[in-house]
XYZ file of C-alpha atoms in Angstrom:
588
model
C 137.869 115.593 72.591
C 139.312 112.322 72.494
C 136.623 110.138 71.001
C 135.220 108.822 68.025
C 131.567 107.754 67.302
C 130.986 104.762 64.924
C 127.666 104.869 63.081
C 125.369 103.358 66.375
C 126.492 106.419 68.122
C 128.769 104.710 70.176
C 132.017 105.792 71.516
C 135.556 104.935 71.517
C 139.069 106.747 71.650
C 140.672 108.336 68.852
C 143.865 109.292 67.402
C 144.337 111.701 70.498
C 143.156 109.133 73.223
C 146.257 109.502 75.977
C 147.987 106.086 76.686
C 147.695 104.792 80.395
C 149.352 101.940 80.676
C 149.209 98.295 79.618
C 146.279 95.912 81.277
C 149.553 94.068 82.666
C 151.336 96.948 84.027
C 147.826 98.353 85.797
C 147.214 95.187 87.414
C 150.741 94.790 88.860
C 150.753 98.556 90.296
C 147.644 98.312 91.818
C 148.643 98.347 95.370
C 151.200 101.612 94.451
C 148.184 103.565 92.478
C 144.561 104.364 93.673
C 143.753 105.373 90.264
C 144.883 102.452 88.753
C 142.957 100.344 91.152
C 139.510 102.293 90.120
C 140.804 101.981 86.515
C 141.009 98.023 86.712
C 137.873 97.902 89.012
C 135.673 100.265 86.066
C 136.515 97.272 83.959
C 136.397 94.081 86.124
C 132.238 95.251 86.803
C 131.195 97.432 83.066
C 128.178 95.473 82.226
C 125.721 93.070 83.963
C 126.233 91.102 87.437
C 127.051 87.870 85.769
C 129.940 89.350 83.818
C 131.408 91.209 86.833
C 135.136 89.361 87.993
C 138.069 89.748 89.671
C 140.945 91.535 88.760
C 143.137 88.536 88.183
C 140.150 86.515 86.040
C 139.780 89.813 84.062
C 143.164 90.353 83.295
C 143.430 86.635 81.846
C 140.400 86.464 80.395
C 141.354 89.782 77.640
C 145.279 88.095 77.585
C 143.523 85.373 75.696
C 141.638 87.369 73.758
C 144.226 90.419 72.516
C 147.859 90.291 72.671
C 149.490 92.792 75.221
C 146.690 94.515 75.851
C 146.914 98.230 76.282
C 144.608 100.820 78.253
C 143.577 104.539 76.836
C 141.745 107.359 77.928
C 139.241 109.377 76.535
C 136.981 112.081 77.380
C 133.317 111.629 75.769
C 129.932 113.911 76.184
C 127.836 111.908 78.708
C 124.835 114.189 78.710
C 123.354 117.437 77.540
C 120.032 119.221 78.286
C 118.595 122.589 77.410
C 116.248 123.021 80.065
C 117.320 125.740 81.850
C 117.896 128.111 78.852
C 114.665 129.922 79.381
C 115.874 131.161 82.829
C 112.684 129.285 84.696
C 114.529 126.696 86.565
C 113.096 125.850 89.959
C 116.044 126.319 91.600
C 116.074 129.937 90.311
C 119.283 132.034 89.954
C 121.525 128.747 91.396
C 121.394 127.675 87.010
C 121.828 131.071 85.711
C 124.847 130.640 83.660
C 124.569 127.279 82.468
C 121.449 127.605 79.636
C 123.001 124.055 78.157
C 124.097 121.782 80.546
C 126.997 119.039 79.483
C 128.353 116.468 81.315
C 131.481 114.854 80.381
C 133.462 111.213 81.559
C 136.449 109.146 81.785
C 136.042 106.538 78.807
C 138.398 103.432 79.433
C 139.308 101.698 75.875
C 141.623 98.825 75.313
C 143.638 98.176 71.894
C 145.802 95.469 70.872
C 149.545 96.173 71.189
C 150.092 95.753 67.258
C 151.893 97.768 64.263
C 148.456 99.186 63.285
C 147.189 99.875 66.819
C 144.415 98.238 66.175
C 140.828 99.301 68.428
C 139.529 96.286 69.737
C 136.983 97.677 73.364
C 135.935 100.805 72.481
C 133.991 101.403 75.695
C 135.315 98.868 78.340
C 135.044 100.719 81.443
C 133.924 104.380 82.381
C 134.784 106.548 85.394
C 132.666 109.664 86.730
C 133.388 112.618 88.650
C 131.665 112.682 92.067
C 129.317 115.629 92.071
C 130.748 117.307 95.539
C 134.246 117.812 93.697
C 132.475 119.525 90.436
C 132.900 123.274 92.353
C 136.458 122.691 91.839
C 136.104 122.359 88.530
C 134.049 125.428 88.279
C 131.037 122.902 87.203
C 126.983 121.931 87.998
C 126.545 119.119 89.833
C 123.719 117.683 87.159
C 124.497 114.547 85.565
C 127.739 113.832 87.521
C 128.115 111.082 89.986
C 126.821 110.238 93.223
C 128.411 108.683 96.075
C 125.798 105.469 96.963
C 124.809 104.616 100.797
C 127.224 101.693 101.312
C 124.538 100.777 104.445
C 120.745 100.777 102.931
C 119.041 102.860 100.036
C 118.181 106.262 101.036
C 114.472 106.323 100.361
C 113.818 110.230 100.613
C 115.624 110.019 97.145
C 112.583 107.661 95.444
C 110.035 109.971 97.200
C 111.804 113.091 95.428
C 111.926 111.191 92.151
C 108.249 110.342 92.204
C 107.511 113.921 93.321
C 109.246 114.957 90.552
C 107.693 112.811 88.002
C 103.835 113.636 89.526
C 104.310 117.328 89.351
C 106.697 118.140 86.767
C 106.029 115.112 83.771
C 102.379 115.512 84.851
C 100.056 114.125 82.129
C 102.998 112.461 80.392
C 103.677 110.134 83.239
C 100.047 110.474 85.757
C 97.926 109.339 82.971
C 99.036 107.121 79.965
C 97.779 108.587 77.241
C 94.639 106.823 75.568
C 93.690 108.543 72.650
C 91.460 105.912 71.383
C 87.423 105.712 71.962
C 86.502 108.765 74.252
C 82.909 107.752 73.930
C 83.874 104.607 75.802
C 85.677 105.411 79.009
C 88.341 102.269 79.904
C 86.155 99.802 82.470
C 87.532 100.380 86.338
C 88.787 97.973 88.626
C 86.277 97.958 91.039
C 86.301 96.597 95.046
C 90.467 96.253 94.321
C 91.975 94.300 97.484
C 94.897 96.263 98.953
C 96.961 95.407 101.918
C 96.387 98.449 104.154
C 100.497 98.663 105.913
C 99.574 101.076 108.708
C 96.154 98.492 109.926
C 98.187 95.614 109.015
C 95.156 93.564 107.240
C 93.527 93.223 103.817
C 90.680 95.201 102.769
C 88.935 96.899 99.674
C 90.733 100.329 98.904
C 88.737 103.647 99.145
C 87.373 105.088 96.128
C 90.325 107.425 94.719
C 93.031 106.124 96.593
C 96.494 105.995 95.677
C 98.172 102.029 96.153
C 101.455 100.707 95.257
C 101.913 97.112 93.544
C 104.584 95.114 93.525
C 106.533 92.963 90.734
C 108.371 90.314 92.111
C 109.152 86.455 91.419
C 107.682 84.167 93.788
C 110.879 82.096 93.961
C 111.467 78.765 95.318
C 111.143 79.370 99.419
C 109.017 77.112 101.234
C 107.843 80.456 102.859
C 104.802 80.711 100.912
C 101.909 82.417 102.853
C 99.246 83.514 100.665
C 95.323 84.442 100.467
C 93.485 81.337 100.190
C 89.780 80.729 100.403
C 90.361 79.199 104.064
C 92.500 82.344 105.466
C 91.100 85.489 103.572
C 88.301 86.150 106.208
C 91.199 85.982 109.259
C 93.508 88.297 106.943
C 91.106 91.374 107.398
C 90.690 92.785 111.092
C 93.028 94.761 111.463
C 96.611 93.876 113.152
C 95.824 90.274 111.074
C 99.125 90.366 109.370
C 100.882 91.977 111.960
C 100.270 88.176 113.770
C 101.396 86.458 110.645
C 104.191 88.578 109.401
C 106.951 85.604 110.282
C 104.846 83.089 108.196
C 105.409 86.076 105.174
C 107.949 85.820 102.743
C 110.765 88.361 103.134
C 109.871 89.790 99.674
C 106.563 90.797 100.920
C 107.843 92.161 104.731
C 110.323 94.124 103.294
C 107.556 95.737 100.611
C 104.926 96.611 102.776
C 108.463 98.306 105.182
C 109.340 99.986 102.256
C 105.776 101.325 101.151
C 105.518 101.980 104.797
C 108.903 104.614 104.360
C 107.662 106.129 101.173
C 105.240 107.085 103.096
C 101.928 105.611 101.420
C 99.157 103.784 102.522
C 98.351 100.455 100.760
C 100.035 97.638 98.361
C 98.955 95.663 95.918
C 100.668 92.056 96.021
C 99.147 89.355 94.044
C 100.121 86.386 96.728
C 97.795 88.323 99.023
C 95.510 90.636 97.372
C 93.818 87.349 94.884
C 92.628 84.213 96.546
C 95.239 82.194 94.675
C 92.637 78.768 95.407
C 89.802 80.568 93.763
C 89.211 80.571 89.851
C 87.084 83.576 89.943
C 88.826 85.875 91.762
C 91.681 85.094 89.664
C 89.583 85.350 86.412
C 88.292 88.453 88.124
C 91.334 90.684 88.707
C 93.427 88.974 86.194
C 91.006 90.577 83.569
C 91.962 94.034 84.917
C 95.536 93.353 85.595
C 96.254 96.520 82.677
C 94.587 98.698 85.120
C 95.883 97.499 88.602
C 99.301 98.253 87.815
C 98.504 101.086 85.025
C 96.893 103.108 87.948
C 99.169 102.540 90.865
C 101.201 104.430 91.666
C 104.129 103.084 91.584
C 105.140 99.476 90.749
C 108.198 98.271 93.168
C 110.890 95.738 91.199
C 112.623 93.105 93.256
C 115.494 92.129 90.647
C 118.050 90.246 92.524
C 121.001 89.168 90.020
C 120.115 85.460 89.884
C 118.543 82.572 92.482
C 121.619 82.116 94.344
C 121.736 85.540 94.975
C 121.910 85.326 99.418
C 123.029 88.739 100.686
C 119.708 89.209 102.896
C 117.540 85.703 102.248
C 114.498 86.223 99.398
C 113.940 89.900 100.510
C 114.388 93.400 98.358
C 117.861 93.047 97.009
C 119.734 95.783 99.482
C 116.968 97.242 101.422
C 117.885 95.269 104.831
C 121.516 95.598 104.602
C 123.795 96.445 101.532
C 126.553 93.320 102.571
C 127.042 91.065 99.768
C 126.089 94.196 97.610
C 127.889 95.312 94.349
C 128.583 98.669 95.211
C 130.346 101.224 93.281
C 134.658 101.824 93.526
C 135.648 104.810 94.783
C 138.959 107.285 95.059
C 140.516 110.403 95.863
C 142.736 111.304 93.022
C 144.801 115.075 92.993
C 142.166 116.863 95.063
C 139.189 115.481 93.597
C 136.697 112.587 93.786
C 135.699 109.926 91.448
C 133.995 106.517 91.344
C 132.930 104.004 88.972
C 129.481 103.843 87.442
C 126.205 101.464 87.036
C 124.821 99.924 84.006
C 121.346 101.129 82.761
C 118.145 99.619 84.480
C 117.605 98.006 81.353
C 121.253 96.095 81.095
C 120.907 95.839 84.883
C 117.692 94.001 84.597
C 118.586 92.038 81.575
C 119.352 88.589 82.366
C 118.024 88.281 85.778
C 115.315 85.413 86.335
C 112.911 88.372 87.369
C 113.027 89.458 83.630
C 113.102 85.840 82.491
C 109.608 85.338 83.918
C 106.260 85.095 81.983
C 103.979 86.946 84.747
C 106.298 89.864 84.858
C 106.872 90.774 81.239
C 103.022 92.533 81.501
C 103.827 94.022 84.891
C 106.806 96.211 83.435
C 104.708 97.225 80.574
C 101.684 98.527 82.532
C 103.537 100.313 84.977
C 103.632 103.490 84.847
C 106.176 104.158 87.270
C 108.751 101.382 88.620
C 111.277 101.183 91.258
C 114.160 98.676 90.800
C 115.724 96.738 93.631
C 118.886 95.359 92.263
C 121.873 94.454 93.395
C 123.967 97.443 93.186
C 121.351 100.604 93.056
C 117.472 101.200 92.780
C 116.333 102.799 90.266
C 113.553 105.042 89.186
C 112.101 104.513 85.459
C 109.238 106.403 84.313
C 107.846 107.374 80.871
C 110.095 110.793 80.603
C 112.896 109.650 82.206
C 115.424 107.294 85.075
C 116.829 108.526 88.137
C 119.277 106.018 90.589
C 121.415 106.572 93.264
C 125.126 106.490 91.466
C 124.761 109.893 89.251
C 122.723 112.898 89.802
C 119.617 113.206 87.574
C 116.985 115.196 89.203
C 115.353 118.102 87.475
C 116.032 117.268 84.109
C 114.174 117.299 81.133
C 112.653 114.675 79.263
C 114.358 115.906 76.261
C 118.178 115.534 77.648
C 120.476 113.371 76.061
C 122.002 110.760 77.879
C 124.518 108.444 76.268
C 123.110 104.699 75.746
C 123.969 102.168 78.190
C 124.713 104.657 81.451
C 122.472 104.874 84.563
C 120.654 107.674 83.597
C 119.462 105.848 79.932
C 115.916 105.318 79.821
C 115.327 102.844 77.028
C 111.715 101.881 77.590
C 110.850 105.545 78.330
C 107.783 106.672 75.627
C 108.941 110.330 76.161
C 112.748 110.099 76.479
C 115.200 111.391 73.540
C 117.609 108.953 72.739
C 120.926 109.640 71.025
C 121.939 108.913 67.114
C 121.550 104.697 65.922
C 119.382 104.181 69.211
C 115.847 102.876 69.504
C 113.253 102.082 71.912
C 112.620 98.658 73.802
C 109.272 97.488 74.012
C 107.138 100.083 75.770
C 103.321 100.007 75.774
C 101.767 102.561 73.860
C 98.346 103.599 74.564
C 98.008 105.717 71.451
C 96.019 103.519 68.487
C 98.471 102.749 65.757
C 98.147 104.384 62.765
C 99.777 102.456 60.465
C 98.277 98.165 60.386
C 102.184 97.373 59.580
C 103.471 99.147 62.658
C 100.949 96.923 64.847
C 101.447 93.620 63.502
C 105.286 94.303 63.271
C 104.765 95.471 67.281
C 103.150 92.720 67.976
C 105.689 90.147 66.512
C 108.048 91.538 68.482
C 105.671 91.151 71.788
C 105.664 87.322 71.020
C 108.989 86.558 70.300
C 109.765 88.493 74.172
C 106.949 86.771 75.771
C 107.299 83.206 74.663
C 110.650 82.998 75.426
C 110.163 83.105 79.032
C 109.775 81.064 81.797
C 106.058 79.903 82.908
C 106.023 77.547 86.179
C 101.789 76.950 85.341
C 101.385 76.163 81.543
C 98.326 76.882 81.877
C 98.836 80.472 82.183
C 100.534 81.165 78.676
C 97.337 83.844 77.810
C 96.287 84.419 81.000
C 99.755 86.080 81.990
C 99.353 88.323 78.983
C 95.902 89.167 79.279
C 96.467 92.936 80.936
C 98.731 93.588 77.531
C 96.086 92.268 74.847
C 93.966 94.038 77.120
C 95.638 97.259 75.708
C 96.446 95.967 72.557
C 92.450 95.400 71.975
C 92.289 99.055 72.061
C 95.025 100.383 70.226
C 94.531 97.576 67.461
C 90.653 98.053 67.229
C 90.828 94.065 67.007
C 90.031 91.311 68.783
C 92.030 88.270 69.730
C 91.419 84.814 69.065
C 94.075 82.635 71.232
C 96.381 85.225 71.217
C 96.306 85.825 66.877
C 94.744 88.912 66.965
C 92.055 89.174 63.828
C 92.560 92.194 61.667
C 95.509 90.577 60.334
C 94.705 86.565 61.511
C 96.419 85.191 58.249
C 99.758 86.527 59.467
C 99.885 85.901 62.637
C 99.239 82.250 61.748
C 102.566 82.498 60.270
C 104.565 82.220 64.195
C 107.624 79.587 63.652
C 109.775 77.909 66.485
C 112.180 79.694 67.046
C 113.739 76.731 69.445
C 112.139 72.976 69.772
C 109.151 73.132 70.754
C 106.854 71.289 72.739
C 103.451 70.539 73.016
C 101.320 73.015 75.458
C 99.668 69.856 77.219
C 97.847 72.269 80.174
C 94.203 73.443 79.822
C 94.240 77.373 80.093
C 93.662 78.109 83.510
C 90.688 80.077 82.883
C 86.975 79.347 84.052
C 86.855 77.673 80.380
C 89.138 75.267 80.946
C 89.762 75.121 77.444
C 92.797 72.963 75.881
C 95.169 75.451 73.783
C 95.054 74.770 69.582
C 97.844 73.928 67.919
C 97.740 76.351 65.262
C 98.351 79.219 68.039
C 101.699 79.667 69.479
C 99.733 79.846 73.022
C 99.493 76.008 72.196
C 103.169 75.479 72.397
C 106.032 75.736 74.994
C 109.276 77.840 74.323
C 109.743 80.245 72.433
C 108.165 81.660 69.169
C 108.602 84.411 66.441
C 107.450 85.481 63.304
C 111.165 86.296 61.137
C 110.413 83.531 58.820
C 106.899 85.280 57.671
C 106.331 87.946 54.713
C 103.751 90.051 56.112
C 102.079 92.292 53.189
C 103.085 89.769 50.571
C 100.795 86.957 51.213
C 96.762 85.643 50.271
C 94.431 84.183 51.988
C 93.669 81.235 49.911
C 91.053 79.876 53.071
C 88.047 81.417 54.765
C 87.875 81.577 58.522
C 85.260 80.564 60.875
C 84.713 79.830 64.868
C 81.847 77.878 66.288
C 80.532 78.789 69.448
C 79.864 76.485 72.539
C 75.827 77.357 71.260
C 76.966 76.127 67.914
C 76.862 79.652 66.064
C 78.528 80.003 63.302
C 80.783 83.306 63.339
C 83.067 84.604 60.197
C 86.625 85.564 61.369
C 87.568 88.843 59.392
C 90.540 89.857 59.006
C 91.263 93.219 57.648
C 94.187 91.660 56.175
C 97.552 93.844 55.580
C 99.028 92.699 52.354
C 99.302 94.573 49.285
C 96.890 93.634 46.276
C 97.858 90.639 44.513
C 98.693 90.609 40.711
C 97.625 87.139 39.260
C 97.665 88.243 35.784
C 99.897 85.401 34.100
C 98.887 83.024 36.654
C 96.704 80.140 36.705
C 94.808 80.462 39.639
C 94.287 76.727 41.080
C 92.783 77.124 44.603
C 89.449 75.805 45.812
C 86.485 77.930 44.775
C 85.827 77.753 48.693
C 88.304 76.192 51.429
C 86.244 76.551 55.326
C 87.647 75.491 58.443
C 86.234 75.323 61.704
C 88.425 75.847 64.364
C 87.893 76.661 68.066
C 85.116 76.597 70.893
C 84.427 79.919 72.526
C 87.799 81.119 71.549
C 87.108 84.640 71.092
C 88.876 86.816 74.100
């Protein structure tokens, strides 16, 4: 081995790490040396889309930063899984031999030409062994790389991943779990809209029929056909959309193509499947948004990289055509191929306006299963695990370690192992918490994520979250009052800025029509979070009330997480009894 891990678990080279050559010498032999070329392209395009540069820029750009750059090598373990060491592999006596399975890669680190040889980019670039050259190496294919379809995705891969994930994650994945109330079953969507893609029209899905949704941001193209109270009766013979598919955006043609080639039946798209002029059909559905994209089955992504991003119009980043596309490096070195690697879905996503939007924070959470259109691979994410086009992930367990940051890495998995120093994004658990400081502190961390994205209708700022509090009503056992939620009301009146803010002047666009308080952060734009507050070392020193529309009076209660307070010593000075009556019909 020629790594070292630093206490995060990440990697970098060590002692033994072999030399290459400096970043100078590299880049001016690049036109002599194929694997210098993939070395200095694994570095120009590591992390996300913005970052990605030339040669030239990159070779600059770390000049300034380290003098005389130099480039090592290093082997590192990439991924491990004991799946197969019972002998009951699918694939039968094809993985005798291998009862645990480890994957190793090319590590690219860069140090500063100095006395002490001093580490400065661990983990700079990486570069993977193409999975038809592992029989040469006397290796399994699993968990090495994949050579990507330079022309359009190969969609028989997504319908073996979500095979895969029905029949072999089964309850992990098909149906969240929701060990909460069984007494009191979780209320259905009923009379769902769908866009049926083989009779080209709208209409209410069959009882116990599968649909995919789709996630998507609506963008800034004057091609914005929709369902509107005027059109929604000529949107439903069948063939209807077939006459205006032209008028659609490309998002939505290539989607219902795509569903189309994975072989299902109907889609879910918001634009079409809510009358977008009608308050109650958005109060409707929007009130069951937790369960339109918790039981579909699966939610497609449309992540392009940023706005600007042209290479086929506002459609499904690569789907058309792959030009434009930042596709993986490639070369033939000494008998055997290997290529450069993806980011994680997670990185890839990142920074991308798709994950920047208010509307589609809830989407990811609910979903079950998505597909990622981005601009260099899809991907597959699912509770247990992430499969994408670049390495070869199929048929392994949820229990396999995969080394943070690489395609395979499924960070917002509820069921995936991740490796030493690593934790979990923010996936939606439909388990009840057990502990009142792990939901609060979950819940801070929800707020501080949500309000710091981008909402074109103010008025939305609860009604985009509704599907998640939706959930969280459960798993809390609470209600929510304007987005505090009232077991522990108190703290969650302690939200701060955590950026100027400015006042929410929109109504919520809800049948109420109700203006948003100020002592909620719904009432405020930008973002919000709660780092300033001491949760469990506060008291109330005011009781709560609402006042209904009726004018009923009704006590706010909240169970209250703080430890006891010790006053002995202390003058107590506060009111015998402080009231304040906030809100109209504010419970949600």
């Amino acid at each position: 081995m020629h790594c070292q891990k630093n206490e995060h678990g990440f990697v970098g080279p060590n002692e033994h790490a072999v030399r290459l050559k400096s970043l100078r010498e590299v880049y001016s032999t690049v036109d002599t040396c194929d694997f210098c070329t993939l070395v200095l392209n694994a570095l120009c395009k590591r992390w996300e889309f913005e970052e990605w540069q030339t040669s030239t820029e990159y070779r600059d750009r770390m000049e300034r930063i380290l003098k005389h750059p130099e480039i090592y090598l290093y082997s590192y373990l990439y991924a491990e899984d004991d799946l197969f060491d019972d002998g009951d592999s699918p694939l039968g006596d094809e993985r005798q031999g291998f009862p645990v399975h480890q994957c190793f890669r090319l590590g690219i680190g860069l140090r500063a030409c100095t006395d002490q040889n001093v580490r400065v980019i661990d983990h700079a670039g990486v570069i993977q062994l193409v999975d038809k050259s592992c029989s040469f190496i006397n290796a399994h294919p699993n968990f090495y790389g994949r050579l990507i379809n330079r022309s359009r995705p190969d969609l028989q891969l997504a319908r073996l991943w979500i095979a895969e994930c029905k029949t072999r994650h089964q309850e992990l994945c098909e149906s969240l779990p929701w060990n909460i109330n069984k007494d009191e079953p979780r209320q259905e969507v009923l009379d769902l809209r769908v866009i049926d893609v083989e009779r080209m029209c709208l209409t209410w899905i069959p009882k116990g029929s599968k649909y995919v949704a789709l996630s998507y941001c609506w963008g800034d193209s004057s091609n914005r056909f929709m369902a509107l109270s005027s059109n929604i009766a000529d949107l439903q013979p069948s063939n209807s959309l077939t006459l205006h598919f032209k008028s659609l955006p490309a998002i939505i043609q290539d989607t219902i193509d795509c569903v189309r080639e994975l072989g299902e039946t109907f889609l879910w798209i918001d634009a079409l499947c809510i009358i977008q002029d009608s308050l109650e059909d958005k109060e409707r559905f929007v009130r069951h948004m937790d369960t339109i994209y918790e039981k579909s089955l699966l939610t497609i992504i449309s992540s392009p990289p940023d706005k600007h991003y042209s290479a086929q119009s506002d459609g499904l980043p690569g789907y058309r055509t792959r030009d434009g596309m930042f596709l993986q490096d490639t070369a033939h070195i000494q008998g055997l191929d290997v290529c450069t690697t993806c980011t994680s879905v997670d990185l890839a996503v990142l920074n991308i306006p798709w994950n920047n939007r208010a509307w589609t924070f809830q989407e990811k959470l609910l979903s079950k299963r998505r597909l990622y259109f981005t601009a260099s691979q899809f991907y597959f994410q699912c509770a247990c695990g992430v499969s994408c086009e670049d390495a070869v992930g199929e048929d392994k367990s949820p229990q396999a370690y995969i080394y943070a940051g690489s395609s395979l890495y499924n960070n917002s998995g509820l069921h995936a192992s991740l490796g030493e120093g690593q934790f979990h994004s923010m996936a939606l658990s439909r388990s009840k918490f057990g502990d009142p400081q792990d939901a609060i502190s979950y819940y801070d961390q929800l707020v501080e994520s949500y309000t710091s994205r981008n909402m074109t209708e103010q008025g939305d700022a609860l009604m985009a979250l509704e599907g998640v509090l939706s959930v969280l009503r459960a798993t809390m056992s609470t209600r929510f009052i304007c987005g505090l939620p009232e077991f522990c009301f108190n703290e969650s009146l302690l939200w701060m800025p955590a950026e100027p803010l400015r006042r929410r002047k929109a109504v919520s666009n809800r049948i109420d029509n109700e203006p948003f308080p100020t002592w909620t952060w719904a009432g405020w734009e930008n973002g919000s979070n709660y780092r300033g507050a001491f949760a469990g070392y506060i008291r109330a020193e005011i009781d709560w009330f609402l006042v209904t529309k009726a004018g009923s009076i009704a006590r706010i209660t909240p169970q209250g997480i703080s430890k006891p307070y010790d006053d002995s010593g202390h003058k107590n000075v506060r009111p015998t009894r402080w009231i304040n009556f906030i809100g109209k019909n504010m419970i949600q």
